[in-house]
Coordinates of C-alpha atoms and ligand atoms in Angstrom, one line a residue:
X1 CA 94.5 122.1 95.5
X2 CA 91.2 122.1 93.7
X3 CA 88.1 122.5 95.8
X4 CA 85.3 120.0 96.0
X5 CA 83.2 122.1 93.5
X6 CA 85.9 122.0 90.9
X7 CA 84.4 120.3 87.9
X8 CA 87.8 119.0 86.6
X9 CA 88.2 116.6 89.6
X10 CA 84.5 115.7 90.2
X11 CA 83.5 112.2 89.0
X12 CA 82.1 112.3 85.6
X13 CA 78.3 111.9 85.6
X14 CA 76.9 108.9 83.9
X15 CA 76.3 109.7 80.3
X16 CA 73.8 108.5 77.7
X17 CA 76.7 106.5 76.2
X18 CA 76.3 103.8 78.9
X19 CA 74.5 100.7 77.7
X20 CA 72.2 99.7 80.6
X21 CA 72.9 96.0 81.3
X22 CA 71.4 93.5 83.7
X23 CA 73.7 93.3 86.7
X24 CA 73.5 89.5 86.7
X25 CA 73.2 88.3 83.1
X26 CA 74.4 91.3 81.2
X27 CA 71.3 91.5 79.0
X28 CA 70.9 94.9 77.3
X29 CA 68.1 96.8 79.0
X30 CA 67.9 99.6 76.4
X31 CA 64.7 98.2 75.0
X32 CA 62.9 98.1 78.3
X33 CA 64.3 101.5 79.3
X34 CA 63.1 103.0 75.9
X35 CA 59.5 102.3 76.9
X36 CA 59.7 104.8 79.7
X37 CA 58.2 107.9 78.3
X38 CA 56.7 109.8 81.2
X39 CA 58.8 108.7 84.2
X40 CA 61.8 106.7 85.2
X41 CA 61.1 103.9 87.7
X42 CA 63.5 103.4 90.6
X43 CA 63.6 99.6 90.1
X44 CA 63.3 97.3 87.1
X45 CA 63.2 93.6 86.3
X46 CA 65.4 91.9 83.7
X47 CA 63.2 90.2 81.1
X48 CA 66.0 87.7 80.4
X49 CA 66.8 86.4 83.9
X50 CA 64.1 87.9 86.2
X51 CA 66.5 89.8 88.4
X52 CA 65.0 92.8 90.2
X53 CA 67.6 95.6 90.3
X54 CA 67.9 99.3 91.1
X55 CA 68.1 101.4 88.0
X56 CA 70.6 103.7 89.5
X57 CA 73.1 100.8 90.0
X58 CA 72.9 100.1 86.3
X59 CA 73.3 103.7 85.2
X60 CA 76.3 104.5 87.4
X61 CA 78.5 101.4 88.0
X62 CA 80.7 103.3 90.5
X63 CA 77.8 104.2 92.7
X64 CA 78.1 101.0 94.7
X65 CA 81.9 101.0 95.1
X66 CA 82.7 99.5 98.5
X67 CA 85.1 101.3 100.9
X68 CA 86.8 98.1 101.9
X69 CA 86.9 96.0 98.6
X70 CA 90.4 95.9 97.0
X71 CA 88.8 95.9 93.5
X72 CA 87.4 99.4 94.2
X73 CA 90.7 100.9 95.3
X74 CA 90.7 104.4 93.7
X75 CA 93.3 105.4 91.2
X76 CA 96.9 104.0 91.4
X77 CA 97.0 103.6 95.2
X78 CA 98.5 100.3 96.4
X79 CA 95.7 99.9 98.9
X80 CA 97.4 97.8 101.6
X81 CA 94.6 98.4 104.1
X82 CA 92.0 97.3 101.6
X83 CA 94.0 94.2 100.7
X84 CA 94.0 93.1 104.3
X85 CA 90.3 93.9 104.8
X86 CA 89.4 92.1 101.6
X87 CA 91.3 89.1 102.8
X88 CA 89.6 89.1 106.2
X89 CA 86.2 89.2 104.6
X90 CA 87.1 86.6 101.9
X91 CA 88.2 84.1 104.6
X92 CA 84.6 84.3 105.8
X93 CA 82.7 83.8 102.5
X94 CA 79.2 84.5 103.9
X95 CA 80.4 88.0 105.0
X96 CA 82.3 88.6 101.7
X97 CA 79.3 87.7 99.5
X98 CA 76.9 89.7 101.7
X99 CA 78.8 92.8 100.7
X100 CA 79.8 92.0 97.2
X101 CA 76.6 92.0 95.2
X102 CA 75.8 91.8 91.5
X103 CA 75.8 95.6 91.3
X104 CA 79.5 95.6 92.4
X105 CA 81.9 96.7 89.6
X106 CA 84.4 93.9 88.8
X107 CA 88.1 94.9 88.3
X108 CA 90.1 92.0 87.0
X109 CA 93.3 94.1 87.0
X110 CA 92.8 94.8 90.8
X111 CA 92.1 91.2 91.5
X112 CA 95.4 90.3 89.9
X113 CA 97.3 92.9 91.9
X114 CA 95.6 91.7 95.0
X115 CA 96.7 88.1 94.4
X116 CA 100.3 89.1 93.7
X117 CA 100.4 91.4 96.7
X118 CA 99.0 88.7 99.1
X119 CA 100.9 85.7 97.9
X120 CA 104.0 87.7 97.1
X121 CA 104.2 89.1 100.6
X122 CA 103.8 85.7 102.3
X123 CA 106.3 84.1 99.8
X124 CA 108.8 86.9 100.2
X125 CA 108.7 86.7 104.0
X126 CA 109.4 82.9 104.0
X127 CA 112.0 83.2 101.3
X128 CA 113.9 86.0 103.1
X129 CA 114.1 83.8 106.2
X130 CA 115.3 80.8 104.2
X131 CA 117.9 83.0 102.5
X132 CA 119.2 84.1 105.8
X133 CA 119.4 80.5 107.1
X134 CA 121.1 79.2 103.9
X135 CA 123.8 81.9 103.9
X136 CA 124.3 81.5 107.7
X137 CA 124.6 77.7 107.3
X138 CA 127.0 77.8 104.3
X139 CA 129.4 80.3 106.0
X140 CA 129.3 78.1 109.1
X141 CA 130.2 75.0 107.1
X142 CA 133.0 76.5 105.1
X143 CA 134.5 79.8 104.4
X144 CA 135.2 78.8 100.8
X145 CA 131.7 77.9 99.4
X146 CA 131.8 78.2 95.6
X147 CA 129.8 81.2 94.5
X148 CA 127.7 79.0 92.2
X149 CA 126.6 76.9 95.1
X150 CA 125.8 80.0 97.1
X151 CA 123.7 81.5 94.3
X152 CA 122.0 78.1 93.6
X153 CA 121.0 77.9 97.3
X154 CA 119.7 81.5 97.4
X155 CA 117.7 80.9 94.1
X156 CA 116.2 77.7 95.6
X157 CA 115.2 79.7 98.7
X158 CA 113.1 81.9 96.5
X159 CA 111.8 79.3 94.0
X160 CA 110.7 76.6 96.4
X161 CA 108.5 74.7 96.3
X162 CA 107.8 75.3 92.5
X163 CA 111.3 74.9 91.0
X164 CA 114.4 73.2 92.2
X165 CA 117.9 74.0 90.8
X166 CA 120.9 71.7 91.3
X167 CA 124.5 72.4 90.5
X168 CA 126.9 69.5 90.0
X169 CA 130.1 71.6 89.5
X170 CA 131.4 73.3 86.3
X171 CA 128.5 74.0 83.9
X172 CA 126.4 71.1 85.0
X173 CA 123.1 72.6 86.1
X174 CA 119.7 71.0 86.3
X175 CA 116.2 72.4 86.8
X176 CA 113.4 70.3 88.2
X177 CA 109.7 71.0 88.9
X178 CA 109.0 69.0 92.1
X179 CA 105.3 69.4 91.5
X180 CA 104.9 65.7 90.8
X181 CA 106.2 64.8 94.2
X182 CA 103.5 66.9 95.9
X183 CA 101.2 63.9 95.7
X184 CA 97.6 63.1 95.3
X185 CA 96.5 65.6 97.8
X186 CA 97.6 68.5 95.5
X187 CA 96.0 66.8 92.5
X188 CA 92.7 66.4 94.3
X189 CA 92.9 70.0 95.6
X190 CA 93.7 71.7 92.3
X191 CA 91.5 69.7 89.8
X192 CA 88.1 71.1 90.9
X193 CA 89.2 74.8 90.9
X194 CA 88.5 75.5 87.2
X195 CA 85.5 73.1 87.2
X196 CA 82.9 75.3 88.9
X197 CA 83.5 78.5 87.0
X198 CA 83.7 76.5 83.7
X199 CA 80.4 74.7 84.5
X200 CA 78.6 78.0 85.4
X201 CA 79.7 79.5 82.1
X202 CA 78.7 76.4 80.1
X203 CA 75.4 75.9 81.9
X204 CA 74.6 79.6 81.6
X205 CA 75.3 79.7 77.8
X206 CA 73.2 76.6 77.3
X207 CA 70.4 78.1 79.4
X208 CA 70.3 75.1 81.7
X209 CA 71.1 77.5 84.5
X210 CA 70.4 81.3 84.7
X211 CA 73.2 83.1 82.9
X212 CA 75.7 85.0 85.0
X213 CA 78.0 87.6 83.5
X214 CA 81.5 86.2 82.9
X215 CA 83.0 89.1 84.9
X216 CA 81.1 87.9 88.1
X217 CA 82.2 84.3 87.5
X218 CA 85.8 85.5 86.9
X219 CA 85.7 87.3 90.2
X220 CA 84.5 84.2 92.1
X221 CA 87.1 82.0 90.3
X222 CA 89.8 84.4 91.5
X223 CA 88.5 84.7 95.0
X224 CA 88.3 80.9 95.5
X225 CA 92.1 81.0 95.5
X226 CA 92.0 82.9 98.8
X227 CA 92.1 79.6 100.6
X228 CA 95.6 78.9 99.4
X229 CA 96.8 81.7 101.7
X230 CA 96.6 79.1 104.5
X231 CA 98.9 76.5 103.0
X232 CA 101.2 79.3 101.7
X233 CA 101.4 80.8 105.2
X234 CA 102.1 77.4 106.7
X235 CA 104.9 76.8 104.2
X236 CA 106.4 80.2 104.9
X237 CA 106.4 79.4 108.6
X238 CA 108.4 76.2 108.0
X239 CA 111.3 78.6 107.1
X240 CA 111.5 79.6 110.8
X241 CA 112.4 76.0 111.7
X242 CA 116.2 76.2 112.4
X243 CA 116.6 72.5 111.8
X244 CA 115.6 73.1 108.2
X245 CA 118.5 75.4 107.4
X246 CA 120.4 72.6 105.6
X247 CA 117.2 72.1 103.6
X248 CA 119.0 72.9 100.3
X249 CA 119.9 69.2 100.2
X250 CA 116.2 68.3 99.9
X251 CA 114.3 71.4 98.8
X252 CA 110.6 71.0 99.0
X253 CA 110.9 68.4 101.8
X254 CA 109.5 70.6 104.5
X255 CA 106.3 71.1 102.5
X256 CA 105.9 67.4 101.9
X257 CA 106.5 66.7 105.6
X258 CA 104.0 69.4 106.4
X259 CA 101.4 67.8 104.1
X260 CA 102.1 64.4 105.7
X261 CA 101.6 65.7 109.2
X262 CA 98.8 68.2 108.7
X263 CA 97.6 67.2 105.2
X264 CA 94.4 65.6 106.3
X265 CA 93.3 68.4 108.6
X266 CA 94.4 71.3 106.3
X267 CA 92.8 69.6 103.3
X268 CA 89.5 69.0 105.1
X269 CA 89.3 72.6 106.4
X270 CA 90.2 74.0 102.9
X271 CA 87.7 71.7 101.2
X272 CA 84.9 72.8 103.6
X273 CA 85.8 76.5 103.1
X274 CA 85.8 76.0 99.3
X275 CA 82.3 74.4 99.4
X276 CA 81.0 77.2 101.7
X277 CA 82.6 79.8 99.4
X278 CA 80.8 78.6 96.3
X279 CA 77.5 78.2 98.2
X280 CA 77.5 81.8 99.2
X281 CA 78.8 82.9 95.8
X282 CA 76.0 81.1 94.0
X283 CA 73.1 81.7 96.5
X284 CA 74.0 85.1 98.0
X285 CA 76.3 86.6 95.4
X286 CA 74.8 85.6 92.1
X287 CA 71.3 85.1 93.6
X288 CA 70.7 82.2 91.2
X289 CA 67.2 80.7 91.1
X290 CA 67.3 77.2 92.7
X291 CA 70.8 78.2 93.9
X292 CA 71.2 75.5 96.6
X293 CA 70.3 72.8 94.0
X294 CA 72.8 74.2 91.4
X295 CA 75.4 74.3 94.1
X296 CA 74.8 70.7 95.3
X297 CA 75.1 69.4 91.7
X298 CA 78.3 71.3 91.1
X299 CA 79.8 70.0 94.4
X300 CA 79.0 66.4 93.4
X301 CA 80.8 67.0 90.1
X302 CA 83.7 68.6 91.9
X303 CA 84.1 65.7 94.4
X304 CA 84.1 63.2 91.5
X305 CA 86.7 65.2 89.6
X306 CA 88.9 65.5 92.7
X307 CA 88.7 61.7 93.2
X308 CA 89.6 61.0 89.5
X309 CA 92.5 63.5 89.7
X310 CA 93.8 61.8 92.9
X311 CA 94.0 58.4 91.1
X312 CA 96.6 60.0 88.7
X313 CA 99.1 59.6 91.6
X314 CA 99.8 55.8 92.1
X315 CA 100.3 56.4 95.8
X316 CA 96.6 57.2 96.1
X317 CA 95.8 53.5 95.4
X318 CA 97.6 52.6 98.6
X319 CA 95.2 54.7 100.6
X320 CA 92.2 52.7 99.5
X321 CA 91.2 49.5 101.4
Ligands
ZN401 ZN1 69.3 89.5 83.7

């Protein structure tokens, strides 16, 4: 076991090879830093976007690694504790963005692992219960269930609500994507997700809005998906309903029923969360000048796009007076 003084395990000190970049816009600070001849100031201001930043944050990106953020999990550890703590904070966006500043190192790979870990766990829990119910039900109905039917049912238990497999005997299989039957609520909920990150990139590159590094925008684009943990958990919980165990006959129906019963409330809560998320991302996380105004304009665009997307479902027309 090497001691703490062992140079082979100590974190490498920042080297001159690091190009100092503005934490917000990514502008190269080498020119400004080159003018320091006698002393190195503790703080500096980006000439491009006006951000005041601590020079040490720029010279050593790992200095501000957070002890709870999943993106900063050291090495190859799975980091289950961090995954839960990050989720807890992310569900309260003002708390999350108070901790995750512009100096925070972005790890896209860890963000991907985090999403797979969270949604995978919730989905696997629901699917395991569904599998149990399906097998239990089929053996109750008949002792001679064709193995194709059994495997089809188990596969559906894991693929719901994204894919639906049907077996009509022999080699007659069909695969369907029941996404279309999710309705206008899903269209309205999904359409604005890529809009805000795309607009921030576009407005930043056209200088209409202060530029924010693509990595920061990518992090926010990822973290906005956190809210889907609520519908995903609700859907997993429908697996517990014993009356749904014959659900192979109408896979995806529990989700549609769930949306019909709770759709309005869940959608409103998720929509408010999403708006709060972007407010704190833009104002507190990115510290954009005129942040509240930028946020308000983006939200107007998002609501318009959601309404346009909803009209793609003809049933939405029936909702209007
Ligand atoms: Zn800058």
